[in-house]
Every structure is written in structure tokens, then in C-alpha cells.
Short mmCIF file of C-alpha atoms and ligand atoms in Angstrom, two decimals:
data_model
loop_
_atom_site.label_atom_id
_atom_site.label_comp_id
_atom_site.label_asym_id
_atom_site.label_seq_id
_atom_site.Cartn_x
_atom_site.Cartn_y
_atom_site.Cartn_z
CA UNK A 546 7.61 -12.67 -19.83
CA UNK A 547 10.40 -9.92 -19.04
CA UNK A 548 13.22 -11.41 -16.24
CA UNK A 549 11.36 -10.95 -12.51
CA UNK A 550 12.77 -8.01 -10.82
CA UNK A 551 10.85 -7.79 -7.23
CA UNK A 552 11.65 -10.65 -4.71
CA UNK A 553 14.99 -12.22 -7.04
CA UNK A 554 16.75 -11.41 -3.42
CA UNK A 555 14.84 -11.62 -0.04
CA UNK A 556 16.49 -10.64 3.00
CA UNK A 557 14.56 -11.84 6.10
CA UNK A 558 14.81 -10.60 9.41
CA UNK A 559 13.08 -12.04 13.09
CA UNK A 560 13.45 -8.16 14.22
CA UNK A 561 14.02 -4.93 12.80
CA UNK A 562 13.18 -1.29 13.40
CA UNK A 563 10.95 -0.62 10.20
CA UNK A 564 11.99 -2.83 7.02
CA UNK A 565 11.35 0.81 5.44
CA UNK A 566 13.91 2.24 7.10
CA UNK A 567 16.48 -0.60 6.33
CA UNK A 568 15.41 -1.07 2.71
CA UNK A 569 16.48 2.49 2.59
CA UNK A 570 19.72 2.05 4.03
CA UNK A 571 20.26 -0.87 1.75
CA UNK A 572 19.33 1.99 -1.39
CA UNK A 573 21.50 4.37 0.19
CA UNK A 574 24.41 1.49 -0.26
CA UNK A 575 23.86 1.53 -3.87
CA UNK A 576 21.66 -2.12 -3.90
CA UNK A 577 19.77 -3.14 -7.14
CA UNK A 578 16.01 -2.37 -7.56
CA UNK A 579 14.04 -5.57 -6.55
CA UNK A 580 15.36 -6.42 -3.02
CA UNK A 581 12.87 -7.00 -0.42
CA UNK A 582 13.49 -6.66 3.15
CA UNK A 583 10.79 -8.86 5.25
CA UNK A 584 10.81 -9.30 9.03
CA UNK A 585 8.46 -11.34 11.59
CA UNK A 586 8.22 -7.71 13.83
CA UNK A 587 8.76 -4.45 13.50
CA UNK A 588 9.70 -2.04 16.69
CA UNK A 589 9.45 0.77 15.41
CA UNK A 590 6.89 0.49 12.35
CA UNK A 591 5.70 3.75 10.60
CA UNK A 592 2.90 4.14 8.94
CA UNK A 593 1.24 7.10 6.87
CA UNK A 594 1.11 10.50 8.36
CA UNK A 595 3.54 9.91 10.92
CA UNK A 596 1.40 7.05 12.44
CA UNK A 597 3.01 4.34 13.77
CA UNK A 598 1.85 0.39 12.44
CA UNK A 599 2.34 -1.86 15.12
CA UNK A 600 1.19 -5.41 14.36
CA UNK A 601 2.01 -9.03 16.77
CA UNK A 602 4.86 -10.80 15.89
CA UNK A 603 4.70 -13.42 13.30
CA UNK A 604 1.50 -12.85 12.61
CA UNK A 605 1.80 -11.30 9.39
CA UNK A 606 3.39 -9.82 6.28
CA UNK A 607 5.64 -6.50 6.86
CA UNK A 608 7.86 -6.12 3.88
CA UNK A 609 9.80 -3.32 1.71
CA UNK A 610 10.38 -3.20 -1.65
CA UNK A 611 12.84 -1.55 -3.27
CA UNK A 612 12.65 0.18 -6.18
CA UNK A 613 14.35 2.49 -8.99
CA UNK A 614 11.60 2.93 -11.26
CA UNK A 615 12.14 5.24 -14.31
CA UNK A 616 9.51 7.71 -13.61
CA UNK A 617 9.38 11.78 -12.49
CA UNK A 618 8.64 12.21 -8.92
CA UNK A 619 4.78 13.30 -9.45
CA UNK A 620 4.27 9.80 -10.26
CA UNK A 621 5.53 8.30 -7.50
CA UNK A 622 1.98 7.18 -6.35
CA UNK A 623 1.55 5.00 -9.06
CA UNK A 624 4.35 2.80 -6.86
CA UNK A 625 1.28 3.03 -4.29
CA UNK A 626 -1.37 2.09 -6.29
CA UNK A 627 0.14 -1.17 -7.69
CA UNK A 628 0.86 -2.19 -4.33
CA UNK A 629 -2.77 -1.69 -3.37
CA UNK A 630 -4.06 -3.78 -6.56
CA UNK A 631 -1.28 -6.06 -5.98
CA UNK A 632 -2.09 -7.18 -2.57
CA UNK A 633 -5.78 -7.10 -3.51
CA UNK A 634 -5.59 -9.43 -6.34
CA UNK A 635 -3.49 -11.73 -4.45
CA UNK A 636 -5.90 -12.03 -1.80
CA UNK A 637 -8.66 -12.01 -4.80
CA UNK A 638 -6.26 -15.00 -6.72
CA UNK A 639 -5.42 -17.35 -3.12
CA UNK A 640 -9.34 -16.71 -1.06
CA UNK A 641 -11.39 -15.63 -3.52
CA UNK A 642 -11.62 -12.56 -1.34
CA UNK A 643 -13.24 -8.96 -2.79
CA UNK A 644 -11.06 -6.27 -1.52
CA UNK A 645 -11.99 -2.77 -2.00
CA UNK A 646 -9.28 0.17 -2.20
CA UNK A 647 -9.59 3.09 -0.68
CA UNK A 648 -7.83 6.11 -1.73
CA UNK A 649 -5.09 6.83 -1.83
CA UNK A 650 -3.54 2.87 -0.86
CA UNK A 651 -5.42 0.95 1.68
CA UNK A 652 -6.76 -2.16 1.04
CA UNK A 653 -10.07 -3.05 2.62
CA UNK A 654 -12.39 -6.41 3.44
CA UNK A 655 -15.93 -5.52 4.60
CA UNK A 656 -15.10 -1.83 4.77
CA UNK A 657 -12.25 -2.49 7.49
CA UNK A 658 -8.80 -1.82 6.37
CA UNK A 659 -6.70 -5.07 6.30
CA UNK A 660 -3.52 -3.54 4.86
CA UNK A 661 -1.61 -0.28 4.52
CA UNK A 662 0.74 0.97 2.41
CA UNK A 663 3.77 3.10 2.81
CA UNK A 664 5.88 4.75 -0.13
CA UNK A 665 9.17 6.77 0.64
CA UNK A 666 11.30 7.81 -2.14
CA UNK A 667 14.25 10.10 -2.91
CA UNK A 668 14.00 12.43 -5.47
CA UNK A 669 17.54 12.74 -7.61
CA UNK A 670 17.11 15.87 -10.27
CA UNK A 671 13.85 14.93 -12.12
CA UNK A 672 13.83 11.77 -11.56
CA UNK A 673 13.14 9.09 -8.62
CA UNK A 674 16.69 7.67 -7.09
CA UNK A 675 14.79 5.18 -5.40
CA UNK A 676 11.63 4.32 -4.23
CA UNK A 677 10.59 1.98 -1.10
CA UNK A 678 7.52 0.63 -0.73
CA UNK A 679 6.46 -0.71 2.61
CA UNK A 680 3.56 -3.21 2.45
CA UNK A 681 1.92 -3.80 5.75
CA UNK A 682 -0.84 -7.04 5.74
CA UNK A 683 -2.87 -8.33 8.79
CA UNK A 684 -3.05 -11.80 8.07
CA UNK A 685 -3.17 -14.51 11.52
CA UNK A 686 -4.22 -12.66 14.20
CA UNK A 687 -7.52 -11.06 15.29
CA UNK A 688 -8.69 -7.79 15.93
CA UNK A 689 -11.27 -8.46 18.71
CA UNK A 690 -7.72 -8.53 20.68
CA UNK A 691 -7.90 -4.96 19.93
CA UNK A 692 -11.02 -3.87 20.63
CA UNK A 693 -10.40 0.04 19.66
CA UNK A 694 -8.80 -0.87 16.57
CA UNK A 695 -11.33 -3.46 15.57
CA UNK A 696 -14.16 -1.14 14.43
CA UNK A 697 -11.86 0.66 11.30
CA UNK A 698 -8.99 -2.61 10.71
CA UNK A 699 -9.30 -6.32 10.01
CA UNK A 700 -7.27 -9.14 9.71
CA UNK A 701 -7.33 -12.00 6.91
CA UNK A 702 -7.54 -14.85 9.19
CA UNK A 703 -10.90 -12.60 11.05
CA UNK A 704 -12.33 -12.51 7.31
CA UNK A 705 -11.70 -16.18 6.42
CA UNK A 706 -12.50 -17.67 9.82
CA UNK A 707 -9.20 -19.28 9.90
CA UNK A 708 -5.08 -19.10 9.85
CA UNK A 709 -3.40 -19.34 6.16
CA UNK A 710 -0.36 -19.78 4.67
CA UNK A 711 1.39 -16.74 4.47
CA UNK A 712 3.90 -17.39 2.56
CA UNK A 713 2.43 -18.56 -0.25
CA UNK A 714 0.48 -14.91 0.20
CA UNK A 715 3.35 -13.74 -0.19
CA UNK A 716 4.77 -15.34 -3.21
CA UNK A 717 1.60 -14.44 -5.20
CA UNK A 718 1.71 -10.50 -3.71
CA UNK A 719 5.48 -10.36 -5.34
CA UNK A 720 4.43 -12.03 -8.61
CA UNK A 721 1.59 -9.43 -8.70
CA UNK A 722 4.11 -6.33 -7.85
CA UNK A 723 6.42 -7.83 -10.27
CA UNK A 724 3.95 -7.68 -13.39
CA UNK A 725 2.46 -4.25 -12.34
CA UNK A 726 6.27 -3.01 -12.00
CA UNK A 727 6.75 -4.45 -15.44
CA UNK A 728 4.29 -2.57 -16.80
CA UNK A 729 5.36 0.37 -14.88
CA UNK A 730 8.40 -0.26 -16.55
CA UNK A 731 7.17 0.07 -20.35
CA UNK A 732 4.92 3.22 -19.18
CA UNK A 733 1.95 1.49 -19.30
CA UNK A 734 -1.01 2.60 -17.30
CA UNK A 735 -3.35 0.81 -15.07
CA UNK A 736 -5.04 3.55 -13.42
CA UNK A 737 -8.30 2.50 -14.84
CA UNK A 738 -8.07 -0.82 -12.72
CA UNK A 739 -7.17 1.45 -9.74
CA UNK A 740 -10.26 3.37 -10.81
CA UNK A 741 -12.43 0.25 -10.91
CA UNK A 742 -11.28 -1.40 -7.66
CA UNK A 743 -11.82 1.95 -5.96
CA UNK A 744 -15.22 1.86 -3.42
CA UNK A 745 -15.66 5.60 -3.21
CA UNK A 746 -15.80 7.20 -6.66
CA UNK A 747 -19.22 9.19 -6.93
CA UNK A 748 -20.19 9.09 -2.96
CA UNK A 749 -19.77 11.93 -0.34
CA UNK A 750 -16.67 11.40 2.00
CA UNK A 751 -14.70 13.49 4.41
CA UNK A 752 -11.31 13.89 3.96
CA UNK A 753 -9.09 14.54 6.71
CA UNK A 754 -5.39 16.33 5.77
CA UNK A 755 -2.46 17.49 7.46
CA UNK A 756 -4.47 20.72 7.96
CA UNK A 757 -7.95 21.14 7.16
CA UNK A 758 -11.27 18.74 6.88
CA UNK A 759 -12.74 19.18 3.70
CA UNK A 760 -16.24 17.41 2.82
CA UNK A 761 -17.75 16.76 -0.82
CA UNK A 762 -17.79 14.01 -3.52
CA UNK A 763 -15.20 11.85 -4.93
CA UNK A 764 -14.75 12.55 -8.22
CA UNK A 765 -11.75 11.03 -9.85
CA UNK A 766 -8.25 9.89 -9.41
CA UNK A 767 -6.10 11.73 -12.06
CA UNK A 768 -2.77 10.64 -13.39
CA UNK A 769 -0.52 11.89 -11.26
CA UNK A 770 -2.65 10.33 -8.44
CA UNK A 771 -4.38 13.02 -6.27
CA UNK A 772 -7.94 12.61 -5.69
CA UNK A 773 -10.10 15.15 -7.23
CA UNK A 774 -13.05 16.02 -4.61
CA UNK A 775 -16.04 18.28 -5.81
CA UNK A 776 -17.04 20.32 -3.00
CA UNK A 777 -19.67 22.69 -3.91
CA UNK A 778 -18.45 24.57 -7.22
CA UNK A 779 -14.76 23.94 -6.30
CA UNK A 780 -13.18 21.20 -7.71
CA UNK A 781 -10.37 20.54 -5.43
CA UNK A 782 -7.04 18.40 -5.90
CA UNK A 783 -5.79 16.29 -2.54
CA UNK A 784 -2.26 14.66 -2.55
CA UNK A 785 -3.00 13.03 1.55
CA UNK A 786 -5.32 12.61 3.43
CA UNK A 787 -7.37 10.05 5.56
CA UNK A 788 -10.89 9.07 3.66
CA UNK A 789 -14.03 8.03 5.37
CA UNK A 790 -17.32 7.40 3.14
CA UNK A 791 -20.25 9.21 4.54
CA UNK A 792 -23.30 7.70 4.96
CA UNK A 793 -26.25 9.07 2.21
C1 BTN B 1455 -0.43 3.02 6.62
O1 BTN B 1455 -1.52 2.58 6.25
O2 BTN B 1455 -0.38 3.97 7.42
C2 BTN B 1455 0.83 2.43 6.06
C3 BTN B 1455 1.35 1.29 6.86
C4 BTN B 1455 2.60 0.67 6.28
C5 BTN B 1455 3.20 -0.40 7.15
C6 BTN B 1455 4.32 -1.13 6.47
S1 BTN B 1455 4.82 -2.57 7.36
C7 BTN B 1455 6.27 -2.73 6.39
C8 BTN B 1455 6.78 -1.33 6.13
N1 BTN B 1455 7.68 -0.89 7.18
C9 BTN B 1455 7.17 0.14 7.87
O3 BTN B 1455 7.74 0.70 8.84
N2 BTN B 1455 5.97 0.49 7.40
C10 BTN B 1455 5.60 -0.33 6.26
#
């Protein structure tokens, strides 16, 4: 076992803005790869494609990572991805819970999305300065307080029937980042797990961009993370976009 990078400091906050946005700051200040930046709320809470993740206070996990990983920019998503299979083999290794993934980072329990993940990084030459990578978990709350979220998100405690201990979650979500970063580290690849834990390789889905809805089959995931979608003839490459799996 290499020396553990992610979590060896933890700064926790009651309230911040985003922990994304102060993680950054804390990058921007020159601190070492490996802090995390937790808080019990968020006010201002950003999700992907300028959507905002707002989530009751101390009711969950909202933490930042950040990172300086040795890798070119156009791999960036691979930060994503072992966040993804991070949090889903934590919740696989502490309830024996299934999650699925869903391209390109959301983790899902009975097809409801129970957290997101948010990756910001700044790009120095050819090379990654810095990378910050915002997990988002619904853990001890329930959705039917939200009714119009409730049909497309989930929370653990709605999935297990009860409240858990979340932060023993997560202790075992850091371990998991920290031996995915590892092998991050030594170039190693692990998009064939990605791959496996994926629910929508070979089905129809819709794919909804910044500009355009495009419809066809989910191919692949390649290395540099887009999502190859077959539509017709065309093979096309996405980089974003929202994914929902079409019924046959
Ligand atoms: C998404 O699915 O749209 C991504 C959501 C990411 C939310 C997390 S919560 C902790 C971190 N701080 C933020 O402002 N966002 C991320």
C-alpha cells in the first residue's frame, strides 16, 4: 500500500457557498493534492450544466476533493468516473446496495439518481493544475418531501428504509477514491469496471446536450471518456449531456 493521499486533511465546514468553489480557492493558494473540503449545507451548490444541487442540511455528504493528478486534460473524466465507482462500491461494501452508473457520473439505486458528481479543473500547458471533484450523496432524508424531484432522485436512507451512519460512508467513499487515485496515479486503467457498472451500454437512450437532442444506442465509453452513441449510420462522440434510457 502507497501513503493515502485523499482525506490525510479534512476541513469541515457547518456552511459554505459550494465546497467546489472553496476547494478551488484553497488550489488557487497553492494547497497539496488530497484536501477535502466537507460541509453540513451548501447555499449556493452547483451542479452539472449550470444546475444548481440543493440538498437539507445535515442530511448528507457534500464534499470536494482536491486533486493534482498527472494526467493531460482529455482525461480529466477519468477523475469522474472513479468518483462514480467509488461512491458505488462504498455503498456496495457498507449496504450491500447495487448501484448502477449512468453516464457520464451519476450514481443510481432503482433507476433514481442518489448522487451526482461534479469535476472542475484548470488546465496549466498540457497538463491538469488541479482538479476538484465535488461529490454530492443523498443519504438521511427523503424524497417524498420533494414530490417533483422524487420521480428521477433518491436518497440512501429512502432505499434502505432507514437513517445510517454517514460518516463511516464517508470513510469507506475516501478509502475507495484513494485506491482508484492510486491507480490513477501509476496510469492504470479501470475503465472496464466503469464499463461493467454502466446500466445503459447496448440500449436506446436520448441524450440531451447543451444544444441538440440526439436519439440512438449506447455504444461504448472510450478512453478519453465520451460516450460513443450509434445513431443510424453515424457513430457519434458526446463529451455532456443528460441520459435517459428509453423504453424498448
Ligand atoms: C450533478 O449531478 O449535477 C453534480 C452535483 C454535484 C454536487 C456536489 S455537492 C459537493 C460539491 N459542491 C458543489 O457545489 N457541487 C458538488
Amino acid at each position: 500500500m502507497g501513503e493515502q493521499i485523499i482525506g490525510r486533511k479534512i476541513l469541515r465546514y457547518e456552511q459554505v457557498e459550494s465546497t467546489n468553489t472553496l476547494a478551488r480557492e484553497f488550489a488557487e493558494q497553492g494547497q497539496a493534492e488530497g484536501l477535502v473540503i466537507a460541509a453540513q449545507e451548501q447555499t449556493a451548490g452547483r451542479g452539472r450544466m449550470g444546475r444548481k444541487w440543493i440538498v437539507p442540511r445535515g442530511t448528507s455528504l457534500q464534499f470536494s476533493v482536491l486533486l493534482r493528478p498527472p494526467l493531460a486534460p482529455q482525461y480529466a473524466p477519468r477523475l469522474s468516473f472513479m468518483a462514480a465507482l467509488s461512491v458505488a462500491n462504498a455503498l456496495a461494501r457498507q449496504f450491500n446496495l447495487k448501484a448502477v452508473l449512468k453516464w457520464p457520473n451519476d450514481v443510481l439505486l432503482h433507476e433514481k439518481k442518489v448522487c451526482g458528481i461534479l469535476t472542475e479543473s484548470s488546465v496549466q500547458g498540457e497538463q491538469l493544475a488541479y482538479a476538484i471533484l465535488g461529490v454530492g450523496l443523498n443519504v438521511n432524508y427523503t424524497m417524498s418531501a420533494f414530490p417533483e424531484l422524487a420521480r428521477f432522485a433518491t436518497t440512501v436512507q429512502d432505499v434502505l428504509g432507514e437513517a445510517v451512519d454517514r460518516s463511516s460512508l464517508e470513510r469507506t467513499i475516501l478509502d475507495e477514491l484513494d485506491g482508484y487515485y492510486a491507480r490513477i496515479r501509476r496510469g492504470e486503467s479501470f475503465l472496464g469496471e466503469y464499463r461493467a457498472r454502466l446500466g445503459m451500454l447496448g440500449k436506446r437512450i436520448r441524450v440531451a446536450g447543451n444544444q441538440e437532442i440526439l436519439e440512438g444506442i449506447a455504444k461504448d465509453v472510450d478512453k478519453e471518456g465520451a460516450l460513443i452513441l450509434q445513431t443510424g449510420h453515424k457513430q457519434v462522440k458526446l463529451f455532456a449531456g443528460d441520459v435517459t434510457i428509453l423504453k424498448a
